[in-house]
PDB file of C-alpha atoms in Angstrom:
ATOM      1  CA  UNK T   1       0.000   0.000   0.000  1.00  0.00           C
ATOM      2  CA  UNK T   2       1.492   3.200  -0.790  1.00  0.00           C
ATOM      3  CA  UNK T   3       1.790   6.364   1.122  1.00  0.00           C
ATOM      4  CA  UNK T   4      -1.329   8.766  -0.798  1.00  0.00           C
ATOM      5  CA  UNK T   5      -3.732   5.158   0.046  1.00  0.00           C
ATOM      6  CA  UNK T   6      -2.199   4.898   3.801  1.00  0.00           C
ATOM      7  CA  UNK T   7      -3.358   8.756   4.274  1.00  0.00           C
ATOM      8  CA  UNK T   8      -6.893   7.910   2.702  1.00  0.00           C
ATOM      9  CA  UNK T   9      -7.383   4.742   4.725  1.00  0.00           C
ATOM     10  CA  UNK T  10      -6.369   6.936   7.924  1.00  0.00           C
ATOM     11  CA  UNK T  11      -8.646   9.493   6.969  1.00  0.00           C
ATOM     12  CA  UNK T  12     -11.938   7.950   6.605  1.00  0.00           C
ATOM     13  CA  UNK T  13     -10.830   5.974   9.743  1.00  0.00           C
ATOM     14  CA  UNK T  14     -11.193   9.281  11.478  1.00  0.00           C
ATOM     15  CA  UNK T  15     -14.400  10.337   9.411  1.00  0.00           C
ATOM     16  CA  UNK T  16     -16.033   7.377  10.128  1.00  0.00           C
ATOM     17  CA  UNK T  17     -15.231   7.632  13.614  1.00  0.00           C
ATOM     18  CA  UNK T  18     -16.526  10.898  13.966  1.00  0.00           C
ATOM     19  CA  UNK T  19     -19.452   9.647  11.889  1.00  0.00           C
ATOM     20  CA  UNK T  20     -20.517   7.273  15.150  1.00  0.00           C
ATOM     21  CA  UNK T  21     -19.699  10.242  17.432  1.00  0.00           C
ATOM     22  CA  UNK T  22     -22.230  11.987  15.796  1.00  0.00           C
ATOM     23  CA  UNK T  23     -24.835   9.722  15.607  1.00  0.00           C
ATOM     24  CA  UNK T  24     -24.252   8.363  19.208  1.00  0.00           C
ATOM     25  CA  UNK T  25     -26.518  11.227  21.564  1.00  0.00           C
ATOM     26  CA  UNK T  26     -25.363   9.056  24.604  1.00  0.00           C
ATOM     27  CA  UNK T  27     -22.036  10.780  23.643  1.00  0.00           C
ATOM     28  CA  UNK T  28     -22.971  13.919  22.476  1.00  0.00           C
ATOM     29  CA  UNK T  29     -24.883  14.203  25.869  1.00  0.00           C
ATOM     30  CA  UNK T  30     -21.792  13.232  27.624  1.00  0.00           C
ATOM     31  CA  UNK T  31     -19.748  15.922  25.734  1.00  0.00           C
ATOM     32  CA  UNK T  32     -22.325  18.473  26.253  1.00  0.00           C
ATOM     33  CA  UNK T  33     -22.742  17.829  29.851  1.00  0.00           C
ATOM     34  CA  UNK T  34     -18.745  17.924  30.250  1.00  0.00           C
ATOM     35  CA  UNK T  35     -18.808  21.432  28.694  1.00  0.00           C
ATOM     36  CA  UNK T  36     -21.583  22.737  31.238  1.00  0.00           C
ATOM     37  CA  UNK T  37     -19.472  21.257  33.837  1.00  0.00           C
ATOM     38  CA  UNK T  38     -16.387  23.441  32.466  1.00  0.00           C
ATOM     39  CA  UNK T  39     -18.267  26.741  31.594  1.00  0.00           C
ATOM     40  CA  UNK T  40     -19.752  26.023  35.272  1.00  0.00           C
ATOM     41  CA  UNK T  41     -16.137  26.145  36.413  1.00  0.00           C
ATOM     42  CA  UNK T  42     -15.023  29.025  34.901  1.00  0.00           C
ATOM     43  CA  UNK T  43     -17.631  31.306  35.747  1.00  0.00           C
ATOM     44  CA  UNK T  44     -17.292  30.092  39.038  1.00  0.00           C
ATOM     45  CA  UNK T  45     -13.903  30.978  39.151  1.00  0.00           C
ATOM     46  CA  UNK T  46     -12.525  27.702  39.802  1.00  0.00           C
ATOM     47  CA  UNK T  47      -9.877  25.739  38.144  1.00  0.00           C
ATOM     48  CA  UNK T  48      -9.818  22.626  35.694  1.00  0.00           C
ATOM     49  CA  UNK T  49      -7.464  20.141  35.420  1.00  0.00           C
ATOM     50  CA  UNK T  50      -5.896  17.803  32.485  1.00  0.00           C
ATOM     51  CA  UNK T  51      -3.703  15.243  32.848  1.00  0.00           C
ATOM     52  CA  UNK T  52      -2.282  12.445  30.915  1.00  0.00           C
ATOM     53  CA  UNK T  53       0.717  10.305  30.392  1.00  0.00           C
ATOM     54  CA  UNK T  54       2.670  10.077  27.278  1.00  0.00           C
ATOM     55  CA  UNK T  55       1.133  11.545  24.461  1.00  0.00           C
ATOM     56  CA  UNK T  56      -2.083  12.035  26.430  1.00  0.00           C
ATOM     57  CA  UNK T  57      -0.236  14.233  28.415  1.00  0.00           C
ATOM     58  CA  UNK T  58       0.743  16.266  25.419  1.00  0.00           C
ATOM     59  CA  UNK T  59      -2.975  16.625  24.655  1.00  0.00           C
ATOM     60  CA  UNK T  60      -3.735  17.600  28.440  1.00  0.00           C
ATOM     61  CA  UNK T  61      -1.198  19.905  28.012  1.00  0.00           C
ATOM     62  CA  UNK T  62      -2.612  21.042  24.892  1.00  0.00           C
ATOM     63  CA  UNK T  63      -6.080  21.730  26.292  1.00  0.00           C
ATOM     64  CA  UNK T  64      -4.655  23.932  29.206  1.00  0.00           C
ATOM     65  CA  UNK T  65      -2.785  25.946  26.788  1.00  0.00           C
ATOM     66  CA  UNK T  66      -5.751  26.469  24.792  1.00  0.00           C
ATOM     67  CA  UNK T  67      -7.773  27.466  27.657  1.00  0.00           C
ATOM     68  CA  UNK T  68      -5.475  29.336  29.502  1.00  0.00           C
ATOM     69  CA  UNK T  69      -4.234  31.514  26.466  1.00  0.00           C
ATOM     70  CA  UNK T  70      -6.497  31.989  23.722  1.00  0.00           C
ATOM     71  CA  UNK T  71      -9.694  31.017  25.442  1.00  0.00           C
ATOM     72  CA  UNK T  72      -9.182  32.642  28.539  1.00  0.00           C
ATOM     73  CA  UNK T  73      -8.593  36.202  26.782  1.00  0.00           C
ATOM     74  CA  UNK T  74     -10.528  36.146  23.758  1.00  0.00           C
ATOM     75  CA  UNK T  75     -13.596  34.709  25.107  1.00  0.00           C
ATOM     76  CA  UNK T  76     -16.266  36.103  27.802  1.00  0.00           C
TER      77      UNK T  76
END
């Protein structure tokens, strides 16, 4: 298999994927009561944390980046 198939096959891996996300409310209910839970946080004042080990610890630290920059100033 070459390289340009490879990136395809990875691709609609993810699409698909995102496909059962989508169609899943248990999930989407999940997500949606996770943000609450964070915008609850926030406003409150109070502090969320991410951790992880390995790469999911790049991603945690990812997230915090994102909401302590960007998010943090840019957004009420």
């Amino acid at each position: 298999m070459d390289n340009i198939n490879i990136i395809q096959k990875r691709l609609l891996e993810s699409i698909e994927l995102k496909k059962t996300i989508l169609e899943n409310y248990n999930i989407i209910e999940q997500i949606n009561r996770i943000v609450l839970a964070f915008v609850h946080c926030f406003k409150n004042g109070n502090t969320v944390w991410f951790c992880g080990n390995g790469g999911s610890a790049a991603d945690a630290q990812h997230l915090a980046a994102e909401f302590s920059g960007r998010y943090y100033y840019d957004r009420p």
